[in-house]
Short mmCIF file of C-alpha atoms in Angstrom, two decimals:
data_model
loop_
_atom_site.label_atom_id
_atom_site.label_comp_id
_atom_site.label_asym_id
_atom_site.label_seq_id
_atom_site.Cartn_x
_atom_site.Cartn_y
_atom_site.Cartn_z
CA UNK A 4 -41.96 90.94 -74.83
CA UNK A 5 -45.84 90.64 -74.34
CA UNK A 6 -45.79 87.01 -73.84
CA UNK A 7 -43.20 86.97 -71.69
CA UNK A 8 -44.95 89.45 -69.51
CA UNK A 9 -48.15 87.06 -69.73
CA UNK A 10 -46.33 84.09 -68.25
CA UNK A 11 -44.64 86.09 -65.75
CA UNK A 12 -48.61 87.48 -64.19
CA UNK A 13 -49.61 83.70 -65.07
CA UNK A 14 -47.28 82.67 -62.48
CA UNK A 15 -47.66 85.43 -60.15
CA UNK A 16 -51.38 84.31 -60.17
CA UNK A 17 -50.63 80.46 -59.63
CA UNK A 18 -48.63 81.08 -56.36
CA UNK A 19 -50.87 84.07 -54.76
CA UNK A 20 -53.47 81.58 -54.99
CA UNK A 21 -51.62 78.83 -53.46
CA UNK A 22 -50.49 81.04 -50.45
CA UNK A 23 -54.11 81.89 -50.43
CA UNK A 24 -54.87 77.93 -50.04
CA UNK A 25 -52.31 77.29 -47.63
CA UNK A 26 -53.43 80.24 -45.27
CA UNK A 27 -57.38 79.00 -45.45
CA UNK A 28 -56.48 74.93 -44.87
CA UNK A 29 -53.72 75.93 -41.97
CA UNK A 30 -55.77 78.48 -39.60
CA UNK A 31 -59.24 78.72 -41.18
CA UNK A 32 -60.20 74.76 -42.26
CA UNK A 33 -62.15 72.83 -40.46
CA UNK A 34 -60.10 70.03 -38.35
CA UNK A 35 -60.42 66.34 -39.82
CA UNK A 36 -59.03 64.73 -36.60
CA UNK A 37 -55.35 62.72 -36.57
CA UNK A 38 -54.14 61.19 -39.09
CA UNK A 39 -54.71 57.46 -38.48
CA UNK A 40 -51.84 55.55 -39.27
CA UNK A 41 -51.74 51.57 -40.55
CA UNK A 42 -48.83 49.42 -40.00
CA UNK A 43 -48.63 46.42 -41.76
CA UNK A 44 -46.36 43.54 -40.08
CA UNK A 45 -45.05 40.17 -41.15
CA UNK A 46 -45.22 38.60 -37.80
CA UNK A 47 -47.46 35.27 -37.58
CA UNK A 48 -49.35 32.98 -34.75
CA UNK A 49 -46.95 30.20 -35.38
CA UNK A 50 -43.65 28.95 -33.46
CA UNK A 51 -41.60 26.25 -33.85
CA UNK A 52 -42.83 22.82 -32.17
CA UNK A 53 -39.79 21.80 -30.47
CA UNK A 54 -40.58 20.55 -27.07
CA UNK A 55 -39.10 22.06 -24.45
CA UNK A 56 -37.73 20.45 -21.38
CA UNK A 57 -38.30 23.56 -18.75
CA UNK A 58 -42.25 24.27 -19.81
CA UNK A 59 -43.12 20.55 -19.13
CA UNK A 60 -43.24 20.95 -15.52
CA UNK A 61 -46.14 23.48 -16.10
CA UNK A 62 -48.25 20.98 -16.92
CA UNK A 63 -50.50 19.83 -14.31
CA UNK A 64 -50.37 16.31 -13.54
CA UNK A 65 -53.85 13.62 -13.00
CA UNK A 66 -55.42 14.38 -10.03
CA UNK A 67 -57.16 11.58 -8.43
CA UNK A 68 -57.37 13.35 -4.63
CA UNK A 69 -61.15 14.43 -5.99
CA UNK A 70 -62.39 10.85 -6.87
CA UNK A 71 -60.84 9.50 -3.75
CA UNK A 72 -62.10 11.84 -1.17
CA UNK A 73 -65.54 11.39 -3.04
CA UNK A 74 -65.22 7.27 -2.65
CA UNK A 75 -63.42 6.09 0.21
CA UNK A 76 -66.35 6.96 2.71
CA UNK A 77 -68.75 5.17 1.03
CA UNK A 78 -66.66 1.79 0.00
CA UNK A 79 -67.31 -0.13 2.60
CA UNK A 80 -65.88 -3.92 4.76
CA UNK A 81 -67.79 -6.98 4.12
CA UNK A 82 -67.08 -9.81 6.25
CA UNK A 83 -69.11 -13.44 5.97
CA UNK A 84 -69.24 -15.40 9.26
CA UNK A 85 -69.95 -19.06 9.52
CA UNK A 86 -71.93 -20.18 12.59
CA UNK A 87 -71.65 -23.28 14.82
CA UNK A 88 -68.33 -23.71 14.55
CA UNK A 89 -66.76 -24.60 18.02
CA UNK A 90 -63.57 -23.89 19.52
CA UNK A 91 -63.05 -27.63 20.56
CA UNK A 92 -63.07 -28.71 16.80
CA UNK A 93 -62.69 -32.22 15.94
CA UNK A 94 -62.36 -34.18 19.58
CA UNK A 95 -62.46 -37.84 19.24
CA UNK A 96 -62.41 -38.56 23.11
CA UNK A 97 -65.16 -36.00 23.70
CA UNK A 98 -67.08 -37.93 20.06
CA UNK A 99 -66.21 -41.63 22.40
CA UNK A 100 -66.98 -40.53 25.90
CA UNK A 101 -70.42 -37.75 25.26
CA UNK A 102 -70.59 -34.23 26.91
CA UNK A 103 -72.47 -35.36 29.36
CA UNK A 104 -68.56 -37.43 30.61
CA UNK A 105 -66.57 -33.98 30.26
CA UNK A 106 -69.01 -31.99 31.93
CA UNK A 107 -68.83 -34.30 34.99
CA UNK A 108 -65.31 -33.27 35.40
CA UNK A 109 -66.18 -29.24 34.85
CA UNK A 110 -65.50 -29.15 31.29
CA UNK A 111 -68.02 -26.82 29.38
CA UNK A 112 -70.15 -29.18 26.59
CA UNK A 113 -69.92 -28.88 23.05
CA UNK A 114 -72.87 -26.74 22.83
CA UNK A 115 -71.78 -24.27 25.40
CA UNK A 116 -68.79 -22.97 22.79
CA UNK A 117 -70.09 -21.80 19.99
CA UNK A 118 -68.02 -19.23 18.42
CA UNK A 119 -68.33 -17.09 14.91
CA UNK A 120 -66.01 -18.20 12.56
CA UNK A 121 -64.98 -15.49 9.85
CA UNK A 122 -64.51 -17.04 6.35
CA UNK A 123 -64.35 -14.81 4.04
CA UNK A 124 -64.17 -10.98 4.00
CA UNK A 125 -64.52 -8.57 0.77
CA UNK A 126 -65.64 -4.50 -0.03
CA UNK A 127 -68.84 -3.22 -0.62
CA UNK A 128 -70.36 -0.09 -2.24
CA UNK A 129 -73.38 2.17 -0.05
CA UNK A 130 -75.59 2.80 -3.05
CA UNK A 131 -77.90 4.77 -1.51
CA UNK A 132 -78.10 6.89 1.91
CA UNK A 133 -80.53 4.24 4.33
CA UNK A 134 -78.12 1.64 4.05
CA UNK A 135 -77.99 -0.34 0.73
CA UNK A 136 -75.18 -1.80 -0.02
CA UNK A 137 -74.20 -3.85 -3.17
CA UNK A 138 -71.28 -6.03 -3.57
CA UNK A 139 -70.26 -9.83 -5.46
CA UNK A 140 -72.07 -12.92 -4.91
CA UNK A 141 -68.90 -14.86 -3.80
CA UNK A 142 -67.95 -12.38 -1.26
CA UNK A 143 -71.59 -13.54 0.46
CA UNK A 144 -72.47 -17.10 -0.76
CA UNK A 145 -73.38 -19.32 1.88
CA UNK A 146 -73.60 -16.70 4.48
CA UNK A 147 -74.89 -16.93 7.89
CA UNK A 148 -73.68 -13.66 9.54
CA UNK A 149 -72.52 -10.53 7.54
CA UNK A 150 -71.24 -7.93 8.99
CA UNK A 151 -70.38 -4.15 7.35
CA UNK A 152 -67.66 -2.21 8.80
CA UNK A 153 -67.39 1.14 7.79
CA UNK A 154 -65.46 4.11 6.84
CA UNK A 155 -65.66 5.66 10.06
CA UNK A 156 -64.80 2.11 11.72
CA UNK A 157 -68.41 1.41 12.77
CA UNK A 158 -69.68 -1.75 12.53
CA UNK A 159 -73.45 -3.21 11.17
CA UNK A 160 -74.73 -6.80 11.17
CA UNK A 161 -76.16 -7.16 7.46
CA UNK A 162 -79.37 -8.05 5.93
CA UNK A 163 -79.22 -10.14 2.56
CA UNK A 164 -81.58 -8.92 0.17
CA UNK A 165 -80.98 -11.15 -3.03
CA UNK A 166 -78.03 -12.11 -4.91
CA UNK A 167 -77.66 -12.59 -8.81
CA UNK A 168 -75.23 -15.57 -9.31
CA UNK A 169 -75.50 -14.57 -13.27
CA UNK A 170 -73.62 -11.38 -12.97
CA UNK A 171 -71.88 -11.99 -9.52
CA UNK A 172 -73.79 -9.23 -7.80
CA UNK A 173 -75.66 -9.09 -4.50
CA UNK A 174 -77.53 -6.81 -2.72
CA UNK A 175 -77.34 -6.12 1.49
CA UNK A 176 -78.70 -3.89 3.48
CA UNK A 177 -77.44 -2.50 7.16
CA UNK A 178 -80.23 -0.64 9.43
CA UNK A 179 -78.49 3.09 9.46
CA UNK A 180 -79.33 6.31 7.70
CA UNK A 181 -77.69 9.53 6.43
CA UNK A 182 -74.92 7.60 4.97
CA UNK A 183 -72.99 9.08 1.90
CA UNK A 184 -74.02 7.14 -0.95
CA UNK A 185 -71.89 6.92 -4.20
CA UNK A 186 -73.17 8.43 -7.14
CA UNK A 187 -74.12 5.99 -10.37
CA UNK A 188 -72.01 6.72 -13.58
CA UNK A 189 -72.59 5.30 -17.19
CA UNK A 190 -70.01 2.62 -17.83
CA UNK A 191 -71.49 2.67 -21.64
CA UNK A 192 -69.35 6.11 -21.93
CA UNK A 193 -66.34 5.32 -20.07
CA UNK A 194 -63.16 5.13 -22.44
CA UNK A 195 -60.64 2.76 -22.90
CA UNK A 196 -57.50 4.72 -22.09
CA UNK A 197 -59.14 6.37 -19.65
CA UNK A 198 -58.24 6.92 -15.60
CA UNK A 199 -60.23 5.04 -12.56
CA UNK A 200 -59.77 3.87 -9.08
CA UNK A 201 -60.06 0.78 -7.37
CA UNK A 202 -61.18 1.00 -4.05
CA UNK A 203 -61.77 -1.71 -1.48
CA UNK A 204 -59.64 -3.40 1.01
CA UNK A 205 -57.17 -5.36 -0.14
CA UNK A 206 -55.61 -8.03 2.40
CA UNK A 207 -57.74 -6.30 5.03
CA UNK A 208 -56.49 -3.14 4.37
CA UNK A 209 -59.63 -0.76 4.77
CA UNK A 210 -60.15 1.97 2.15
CA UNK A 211 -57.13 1.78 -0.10
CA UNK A 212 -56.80 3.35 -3.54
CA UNK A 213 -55.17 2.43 -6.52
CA UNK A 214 -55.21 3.85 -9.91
CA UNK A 215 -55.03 2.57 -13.81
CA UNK A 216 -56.86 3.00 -17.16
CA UNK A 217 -59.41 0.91 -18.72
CA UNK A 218 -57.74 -1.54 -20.67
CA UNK A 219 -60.57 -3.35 -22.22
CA UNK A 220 -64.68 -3.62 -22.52
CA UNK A 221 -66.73 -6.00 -22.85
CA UNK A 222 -64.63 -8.91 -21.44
CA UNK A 223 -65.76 -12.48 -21.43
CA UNK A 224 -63.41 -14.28 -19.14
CA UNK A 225 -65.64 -17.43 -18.58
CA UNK A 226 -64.85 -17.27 -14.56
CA UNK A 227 -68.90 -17.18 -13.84
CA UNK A 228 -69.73 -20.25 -15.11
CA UNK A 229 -69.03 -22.58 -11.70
CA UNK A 230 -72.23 -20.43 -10.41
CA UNK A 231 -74.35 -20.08 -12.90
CA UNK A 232 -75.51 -21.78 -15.70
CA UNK A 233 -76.43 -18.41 -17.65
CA UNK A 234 -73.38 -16.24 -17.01
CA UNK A 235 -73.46 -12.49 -18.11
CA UNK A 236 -70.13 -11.53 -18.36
CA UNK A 237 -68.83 -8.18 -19.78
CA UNK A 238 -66.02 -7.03 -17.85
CA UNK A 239 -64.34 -3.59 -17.44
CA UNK A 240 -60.87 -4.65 -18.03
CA UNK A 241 -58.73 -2.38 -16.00
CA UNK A 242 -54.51 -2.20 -14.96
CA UNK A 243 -55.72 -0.43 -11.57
CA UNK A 244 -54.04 -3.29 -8.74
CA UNK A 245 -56.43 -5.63 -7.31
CA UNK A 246 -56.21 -7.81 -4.56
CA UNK A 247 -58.16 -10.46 -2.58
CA UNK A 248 -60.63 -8.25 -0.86
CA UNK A 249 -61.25 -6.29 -3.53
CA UNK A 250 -63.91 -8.08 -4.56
CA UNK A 251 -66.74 -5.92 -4.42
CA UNK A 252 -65.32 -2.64 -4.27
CA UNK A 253 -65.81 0.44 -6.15
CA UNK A 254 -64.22 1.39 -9.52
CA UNK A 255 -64.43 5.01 -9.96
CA UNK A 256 -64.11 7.74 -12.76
CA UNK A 257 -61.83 10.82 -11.97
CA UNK A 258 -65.29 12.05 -10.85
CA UNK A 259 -66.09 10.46 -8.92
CA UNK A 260 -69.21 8.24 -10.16
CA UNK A 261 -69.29 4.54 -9.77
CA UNK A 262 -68.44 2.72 -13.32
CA UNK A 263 -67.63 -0.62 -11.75
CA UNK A 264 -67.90 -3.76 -9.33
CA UNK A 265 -64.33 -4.75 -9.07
CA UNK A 266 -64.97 -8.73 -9.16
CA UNK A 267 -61.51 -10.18 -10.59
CA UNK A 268 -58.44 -10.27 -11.62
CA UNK A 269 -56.13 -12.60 -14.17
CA UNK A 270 -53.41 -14.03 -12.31
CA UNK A 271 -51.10 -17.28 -12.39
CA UNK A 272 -49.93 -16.46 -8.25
CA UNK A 273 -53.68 -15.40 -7.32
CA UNK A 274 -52.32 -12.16 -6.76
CA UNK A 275 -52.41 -9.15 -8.81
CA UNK A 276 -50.39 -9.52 -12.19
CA UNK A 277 -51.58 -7.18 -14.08
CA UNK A 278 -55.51 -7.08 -15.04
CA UNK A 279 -58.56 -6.55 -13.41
CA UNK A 280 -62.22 -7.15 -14.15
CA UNK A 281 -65.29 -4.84 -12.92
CA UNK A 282 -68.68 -5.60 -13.79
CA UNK A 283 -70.04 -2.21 -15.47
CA UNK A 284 -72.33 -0.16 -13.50
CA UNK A 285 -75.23 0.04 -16.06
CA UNK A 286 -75.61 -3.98 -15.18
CA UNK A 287 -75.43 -3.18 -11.41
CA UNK A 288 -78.61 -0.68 -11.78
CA UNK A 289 -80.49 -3.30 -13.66
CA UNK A 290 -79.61 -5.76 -11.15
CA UNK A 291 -80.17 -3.91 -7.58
CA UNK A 292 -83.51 -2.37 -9.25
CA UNK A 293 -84.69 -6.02 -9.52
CA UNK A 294 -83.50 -6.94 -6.25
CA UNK A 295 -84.88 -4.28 -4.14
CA UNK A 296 -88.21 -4.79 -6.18
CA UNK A 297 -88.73 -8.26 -6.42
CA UNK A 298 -85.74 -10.20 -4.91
CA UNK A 299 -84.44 -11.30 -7.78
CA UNK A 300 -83.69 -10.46 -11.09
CA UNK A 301 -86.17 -10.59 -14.06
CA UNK A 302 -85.12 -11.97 -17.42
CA UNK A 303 -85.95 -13.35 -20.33
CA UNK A 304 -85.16 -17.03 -20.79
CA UNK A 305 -85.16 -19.06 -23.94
CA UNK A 306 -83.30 -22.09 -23.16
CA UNK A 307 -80.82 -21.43 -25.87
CA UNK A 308 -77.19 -21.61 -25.20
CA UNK A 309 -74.63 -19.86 -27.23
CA UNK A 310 -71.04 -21.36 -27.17
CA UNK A 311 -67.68 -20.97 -29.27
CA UNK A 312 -67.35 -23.28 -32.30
#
């Protein structure tokens, strides 16, 4: 009976002091702040790579507006004139009888008709802002009269500076300022696969564009040798279309920079069929450096020749 009565005040004890407790914590504790709770989710960073249809027209196609707006006005017309030629071409009466016998009868002389004779016409690239121009030896060779049409349709007899039959380059020069030059890229770090424009003016056709990738680097294509006995050749190959009167033109990155000459293309028509050629723009700085400087172009020479076994 006394133990029993010892468990039963045991008890008592245990849950006074445990109302005691939950009084104090409830009204008298200090508060903690919220309970933070911590969820724990199987959900990953990952979906399925299934490509889907509708989300491909997000993507944003190449934009080549930039690189053309940035070109066009400084790609310029090159146009080589022949002089003394006459409109009365080959006359074997006037050859028999003189000038002096058809001007007796009120027919102008010989020498009273000269007219210009247009030849040959290409592209050319302003290179800087008073008027330097640089474009292919061919386009120019055996020049009398060149004359530079521009974006804006006006129209500059040329100065020749020098020409570098090696690499196909030449340098001209037009008396105007404040014209917008294009800005020099690194051919070195353009990528095959990657986007350019050809600009120039194909067929006559002032300031077109066309666009491709680099195909190629470092082409040999052995087309240099009828003008020089030391061709450098290293061609940008490129699928951007090329025409006659392309020659000379700009190749451009999508930022517009100048990477290339465009100088030829591989063809069995003599139209475009496929691949172009540029000479890379870190040989055009070496070469219209020399040419403003000295005229020509400075280079070592051994008198060794190096040719395929």
């Amino acid at each position: 009976m006394k133990a029993k009565q010892i468990l039963l005040n045991t008890l008592l004890s245990v849950a006074v002091a445990t109302g005691v407790l939950l009084v104090y914590t409830t009204y008298f504790a200090p508060d903690s702040g919220p309970t933070t709770i911590i969820e724990r989710t199987t959900d990953q960073p990952v979906r399925l790579t299934t490509y889907n249809a509708i989300e491909s027209g997000k993507v944003a196609p190449v934009d080549f507006t930039y690189a053309a707006s940035q070109s066009t006005p400084s790609v310029v017309h090159v146009k080589k004139f022949a002089s003394n030629a006459y409109a009365g071409g080959n006359d074997p009466w006037r050859e028999f009888f003189g000038d002096d016998f058809y001007h007796f009868f009120g027919m102008p002389r010989r020498d009273a008709e000269p007219q210009r004779r247009q030849v040959a016409s290409g592209s050319g690239v302003i290179i800087s802002s008073d008027g330097y121009i640089v474009t292919n030896n061919h386009v120019i060779s055996n020049a009398e009269d060149i004359e530079v049409t521009l974006a804006d349709n006006k129209t500059y007899a040329a100065d020749l500076i020098g020409t570098d039959p090696s690499t196909d380059l030449a340098l001209i020069k037009i008396e105007a300022d404040k014209l917008q030059a294009l800005p020099l890229g690194n051919s070195d770090s353009a990528l095959i696969g990657e986007w350019v424009l050809a600009v120039g003016n194909p067929f006559d056709l002032t300031s077109t564009v066309t666009a491709g990738i680099i195909s190629a680097k470092g082409r040999n294509i052995n087309i240099l040798r009828k003008q020089s006995r030391m061709p450098i050749e290293s061609f940008i190959q490129t699928d951007a279309a090329v025409n006659p009167g392309n020659s000379g033109g700009a190749l451009v990155n999508l930022n517009g920079e100048l990477v290339g000459i465009n100088t030829a293309i591989a063809t069995p028509t003599g139209t475009y069929a496929g691949y172009s050629f540029a000479v890379p723009v870190n040989i055009v700085k070496k070469v219209v450096t020399d040419l403003r400087e000295f005229g020509i172009v400075q280079r070592a020479f051994l008198g060794v020749q190096i040719r395929d076994v």
